Coordinates of C-alpha atoms in Angstrom, one line a residue:
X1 CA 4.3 -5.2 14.1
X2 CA 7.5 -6.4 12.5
X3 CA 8.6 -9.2 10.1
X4 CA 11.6 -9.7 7.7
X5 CA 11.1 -9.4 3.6
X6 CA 8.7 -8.0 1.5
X7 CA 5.1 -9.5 0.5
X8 CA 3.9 -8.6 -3.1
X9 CA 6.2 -5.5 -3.2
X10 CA 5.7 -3.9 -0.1
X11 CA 8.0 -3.7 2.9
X12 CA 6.6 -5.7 5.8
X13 CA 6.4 -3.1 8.5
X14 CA 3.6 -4.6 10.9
X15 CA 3.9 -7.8 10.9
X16 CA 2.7 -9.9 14.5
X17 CA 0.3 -8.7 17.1
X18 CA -1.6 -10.3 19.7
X19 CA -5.2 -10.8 20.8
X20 CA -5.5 -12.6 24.6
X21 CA -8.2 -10.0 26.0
X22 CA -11.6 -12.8 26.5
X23 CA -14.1 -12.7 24.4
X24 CA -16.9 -11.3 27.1
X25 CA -14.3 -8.2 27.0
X26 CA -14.1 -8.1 23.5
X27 CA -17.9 -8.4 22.7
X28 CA -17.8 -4.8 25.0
X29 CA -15.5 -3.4 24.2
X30 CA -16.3 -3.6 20.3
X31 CA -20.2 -4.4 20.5
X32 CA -20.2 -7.3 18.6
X33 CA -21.9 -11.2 19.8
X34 CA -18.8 -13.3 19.1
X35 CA -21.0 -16.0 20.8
X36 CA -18.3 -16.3 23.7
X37 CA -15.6 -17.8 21.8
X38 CA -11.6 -16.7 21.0
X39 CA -8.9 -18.5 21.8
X40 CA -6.1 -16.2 23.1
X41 CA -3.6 -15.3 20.1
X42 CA 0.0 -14.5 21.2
X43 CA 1.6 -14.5 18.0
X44 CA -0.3 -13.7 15.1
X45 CA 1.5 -13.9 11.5
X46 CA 0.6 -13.3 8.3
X47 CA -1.3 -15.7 6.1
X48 CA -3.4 -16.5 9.1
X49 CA -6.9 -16.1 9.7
X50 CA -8.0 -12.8 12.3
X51 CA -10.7 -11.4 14.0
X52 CA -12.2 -8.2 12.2
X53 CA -15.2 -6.0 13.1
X54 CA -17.2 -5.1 9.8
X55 CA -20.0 -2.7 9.2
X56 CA -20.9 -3.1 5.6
X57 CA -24.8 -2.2 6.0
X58 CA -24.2 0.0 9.1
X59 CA -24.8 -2.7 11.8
X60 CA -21.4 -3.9 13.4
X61 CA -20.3 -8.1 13.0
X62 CA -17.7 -10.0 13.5
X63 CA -15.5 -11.7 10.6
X64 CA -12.6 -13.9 10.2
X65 CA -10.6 -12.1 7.3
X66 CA -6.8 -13.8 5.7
X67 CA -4.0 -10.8 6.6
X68 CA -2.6 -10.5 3.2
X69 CA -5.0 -8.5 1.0
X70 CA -5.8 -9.9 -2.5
X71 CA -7.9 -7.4 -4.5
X72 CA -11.0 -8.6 -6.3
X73 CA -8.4 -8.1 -9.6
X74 CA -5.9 -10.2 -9.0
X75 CA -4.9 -13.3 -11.1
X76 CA -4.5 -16.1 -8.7
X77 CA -4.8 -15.7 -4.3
X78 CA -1.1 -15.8 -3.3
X79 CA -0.2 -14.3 -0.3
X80 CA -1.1 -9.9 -1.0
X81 CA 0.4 -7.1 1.0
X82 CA -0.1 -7.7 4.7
X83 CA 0.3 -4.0 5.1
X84 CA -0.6 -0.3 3.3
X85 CA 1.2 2.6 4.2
X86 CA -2.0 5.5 4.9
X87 CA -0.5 8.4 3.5
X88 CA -0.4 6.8 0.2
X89 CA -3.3 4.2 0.3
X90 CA -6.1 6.3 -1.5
X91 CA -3.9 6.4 -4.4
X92 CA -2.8 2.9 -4.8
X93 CA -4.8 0.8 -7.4
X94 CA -3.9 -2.1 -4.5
X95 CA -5.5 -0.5 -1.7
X96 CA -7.8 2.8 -2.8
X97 CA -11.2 1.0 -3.4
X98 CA -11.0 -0.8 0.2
X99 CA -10.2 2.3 1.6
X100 CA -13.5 3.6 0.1
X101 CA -15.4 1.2 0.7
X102 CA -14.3 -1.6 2.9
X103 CA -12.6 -0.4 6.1
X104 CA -12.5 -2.5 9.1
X105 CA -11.4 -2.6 12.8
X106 CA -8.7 -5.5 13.6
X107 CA -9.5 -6.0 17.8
X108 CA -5.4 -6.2 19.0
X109 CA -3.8 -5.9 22.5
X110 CA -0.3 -5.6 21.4
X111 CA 2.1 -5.9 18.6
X112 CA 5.8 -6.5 18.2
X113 CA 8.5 -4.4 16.0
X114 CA 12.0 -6.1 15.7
X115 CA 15.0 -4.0 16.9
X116 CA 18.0 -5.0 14.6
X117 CA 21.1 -5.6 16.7
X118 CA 24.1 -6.2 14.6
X119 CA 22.7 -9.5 12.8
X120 CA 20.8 -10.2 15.5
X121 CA 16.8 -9.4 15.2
X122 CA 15.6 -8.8 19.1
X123 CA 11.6 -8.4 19.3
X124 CA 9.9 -6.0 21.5
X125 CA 6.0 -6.1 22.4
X126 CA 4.0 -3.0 22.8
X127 CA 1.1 -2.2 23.9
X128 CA -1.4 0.3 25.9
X129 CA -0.1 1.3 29.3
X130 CA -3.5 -0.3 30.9
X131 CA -3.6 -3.1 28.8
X132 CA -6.7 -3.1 26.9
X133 CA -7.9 -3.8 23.4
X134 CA -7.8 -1.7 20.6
X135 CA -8.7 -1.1 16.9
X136 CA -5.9 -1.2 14.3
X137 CA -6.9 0.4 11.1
X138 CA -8.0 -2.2 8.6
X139 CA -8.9 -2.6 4.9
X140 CA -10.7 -5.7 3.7
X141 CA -11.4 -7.5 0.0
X142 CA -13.2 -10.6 -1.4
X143 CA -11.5 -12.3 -4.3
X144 CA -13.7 -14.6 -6.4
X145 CA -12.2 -17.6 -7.4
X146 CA -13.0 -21.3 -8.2
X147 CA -13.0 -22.7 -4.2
X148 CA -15.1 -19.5 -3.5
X149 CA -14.9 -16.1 -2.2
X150 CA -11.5 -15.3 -0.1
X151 CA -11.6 -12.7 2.4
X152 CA -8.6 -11.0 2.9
X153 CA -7.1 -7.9 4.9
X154 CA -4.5 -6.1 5.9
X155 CA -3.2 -3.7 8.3
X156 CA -2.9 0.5 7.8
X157 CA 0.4 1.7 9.1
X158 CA 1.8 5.3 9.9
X159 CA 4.6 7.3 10.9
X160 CA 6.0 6.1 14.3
X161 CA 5.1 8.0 17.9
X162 CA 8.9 8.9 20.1
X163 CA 8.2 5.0 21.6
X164 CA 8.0 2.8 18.3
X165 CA 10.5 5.1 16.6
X166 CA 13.5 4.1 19.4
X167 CA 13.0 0.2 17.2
X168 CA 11.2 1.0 14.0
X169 CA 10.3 3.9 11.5
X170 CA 6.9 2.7 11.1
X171 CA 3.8 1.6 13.4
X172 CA 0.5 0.6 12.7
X173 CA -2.6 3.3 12.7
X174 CA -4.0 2.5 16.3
X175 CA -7.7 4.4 16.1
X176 CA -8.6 6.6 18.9
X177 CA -12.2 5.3 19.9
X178 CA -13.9 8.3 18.4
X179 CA -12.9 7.6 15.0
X180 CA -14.2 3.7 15.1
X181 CA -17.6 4.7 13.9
X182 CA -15.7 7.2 11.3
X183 CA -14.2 4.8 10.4
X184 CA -15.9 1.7 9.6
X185 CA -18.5 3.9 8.0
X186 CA -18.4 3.8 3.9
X187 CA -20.4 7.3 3.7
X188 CA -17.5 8.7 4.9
X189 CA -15.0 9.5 2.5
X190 CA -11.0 9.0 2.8
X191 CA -10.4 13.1 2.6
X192 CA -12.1 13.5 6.2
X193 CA -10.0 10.8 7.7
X194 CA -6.4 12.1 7.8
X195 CA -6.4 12.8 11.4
X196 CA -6.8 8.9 11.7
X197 CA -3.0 8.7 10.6
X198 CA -1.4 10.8 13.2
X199 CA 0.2 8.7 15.6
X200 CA -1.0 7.1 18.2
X201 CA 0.2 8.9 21.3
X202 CA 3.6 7.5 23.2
X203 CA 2.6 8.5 26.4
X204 CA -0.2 5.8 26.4
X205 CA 1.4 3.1 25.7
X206 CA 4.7 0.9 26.8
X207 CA 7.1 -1.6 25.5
X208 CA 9.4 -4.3 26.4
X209 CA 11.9 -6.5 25.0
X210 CA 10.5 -10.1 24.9
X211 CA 11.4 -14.0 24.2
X212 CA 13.1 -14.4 20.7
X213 CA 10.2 -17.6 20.9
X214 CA 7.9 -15.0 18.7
X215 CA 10.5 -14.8 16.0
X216 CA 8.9 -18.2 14.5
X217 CA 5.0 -18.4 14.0
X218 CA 4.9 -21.8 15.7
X219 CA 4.6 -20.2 18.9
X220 CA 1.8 -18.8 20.2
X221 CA 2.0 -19.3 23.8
X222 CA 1.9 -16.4 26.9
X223 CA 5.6 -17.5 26.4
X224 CA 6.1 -15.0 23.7
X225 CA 5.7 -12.3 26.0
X226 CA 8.0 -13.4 28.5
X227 CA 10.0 -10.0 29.3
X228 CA 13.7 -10.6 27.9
X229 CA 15.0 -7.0 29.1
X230 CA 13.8 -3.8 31.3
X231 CA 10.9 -1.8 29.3
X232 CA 12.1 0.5 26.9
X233 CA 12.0 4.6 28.3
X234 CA 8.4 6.0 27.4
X235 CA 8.7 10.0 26.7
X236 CA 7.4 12.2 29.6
X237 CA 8.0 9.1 31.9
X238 CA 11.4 10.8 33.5
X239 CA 13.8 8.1 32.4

C-alpha cells in the first residue's frame, strides 16, 4: 500500500487499499453489527475516514478511525504518520503507547504498492488468492482538541514476502486469523506479538498491474482495479 512523500517524518510505505467485500460478509467475517451498511472502497487514501474493529473493554465494535495517527501529545491535528514500521514501533514515543494499549483490526481486501519504472509510477493491486477480507495490523489514538476528540490510525507495516518484494521493500502486517484476538487484546503485551510481524505468506496471495486511475484519490470506482498487465509470478506457482 504505496504513495509518494513522506507524512510527519516517516516514509509512506502503505499507502491505498481497498474494502468492496458487502457488509453481510464483513459483519462474519469480523463479528461485528455494522447495521448492513459499507459502501465499497476502491481506493482508499490517507486523511480519509476507515472502517476499524476495536475491542477496548474486550467486546468487538466497529469504528470509523482518520488514517494518519495524531497522538494524544501533539500540538495541533495535522495530518500524523499514516504508517509505523513494527519492528521499531514499541520504541517510538509516536507509536509505543497505541501499541500497548490501542491496537485495532483495519477489514481490507487488497492494497496497492507502486512499481517505479524509469519516472513512471505503475500501481499493482494485491490481494488473497481467494479473495476475501482480511485484518491489517492497526494502532489507534484520540487527540483532544477544541472541535472534539479526533480518532486517528494508522497502518503496521513489515518486511516484504518474495511477491510484494518483486515492487516494494515493504508490506503491511496482514494478521493470520489466529492472532486477531491476540491482537486486539490490551492484556497482551507487545513482547508476545513478534510473530505477528513475519510476513504474510506469498503463496496465498496474488497481484496484478492495474489502471494508473488509482494514482489520484478521486477515483474510487471498480475502475481502479481494471487489470493493466498479466499478474505478476507468485513463488511456488511454476512461472
Amino acid at each position: 500500500m504505496s504513495g509518494s512523500g513522506h507524512h510527519a517524518g516517516v516514509t509512506v510505505m502503505c499507502g491505498r487499499f481497498t474494502l468492496t467485500t458487502p457488509a453481510v460478509e464483513l459483519e462474519r467475517r469480523f463479528l461485528v453489527d455494522l447495521q448492513g451498511r459499507h459502501v465499497p472502497r476502491y481506493n482508499v487514501a490517507p486523511g480519509q475516514e476507515v472502517l476499524a474493529v476495536v475491542a477496548p473493554a474486550g467486546e468487538r465494535r466497529p469504528a470509523r478511525l482518520v488514517w494518519g495517527l495524531i497522538p494524544p501529545w501533539a500540538q495541533d491535528p495535522r495530518p500524523g504518520p499514516i504508517n509505523a514500521r513494527a519492528e521499531t514501533a514499541a520504541v517510538r514515543p509516536m507509536f509505543r503507547q497505541a501499541l500497548r494499549r490501542r491496537r485495532c483490526l483495519i477489514p481490507a481486501d487488497g492494497f496497492y504498492e507502486w512499481l517505479r519504472r524509469e519516472k513512471a509510477r505503475l500501481p499493482v493491486f494485491f490481494r488473497l488468492r481467494e479473495g476475501e477480507p482480511f485484518a491489517l495490523a492497526g494502532l489507534y489514538e484520540r487527540w483532544d482538541g477544541p472541535g472534539g476528540p479526533r480518532w486517528t490510525c494508522c497502518i503496521l507495516t513489515t518486511r516484504p514476502n518474495e511477491l510484494v518484494g518483486q515492487v516494494h521493500d515493504r508490506m503491511p502486517v496482514i494478521l493470520r486469523r489466529q492472532w486477531e484476538e491476540a491482537w486486539l487484546d490490551p492484556r497482551v503485551p507487545p513482547e508476545e506479538l513478534a510473530p505477528v510481524w513475519e510476513p504474510f505468506p506469498a503463496e496465498a496471495m496474488e497481484a496484478y498491474p492495474v489502471s494508473p486511475r488509482v494514482n489520484s484519490p478521486r477515483y474510487d470506482d471498480p475502475g481502479c482495479l481494471a487489470p493493466a498487465g498479466p499478474p505478476l509470478s507468485r513463488p511456488g506457482a511454476g512461472g
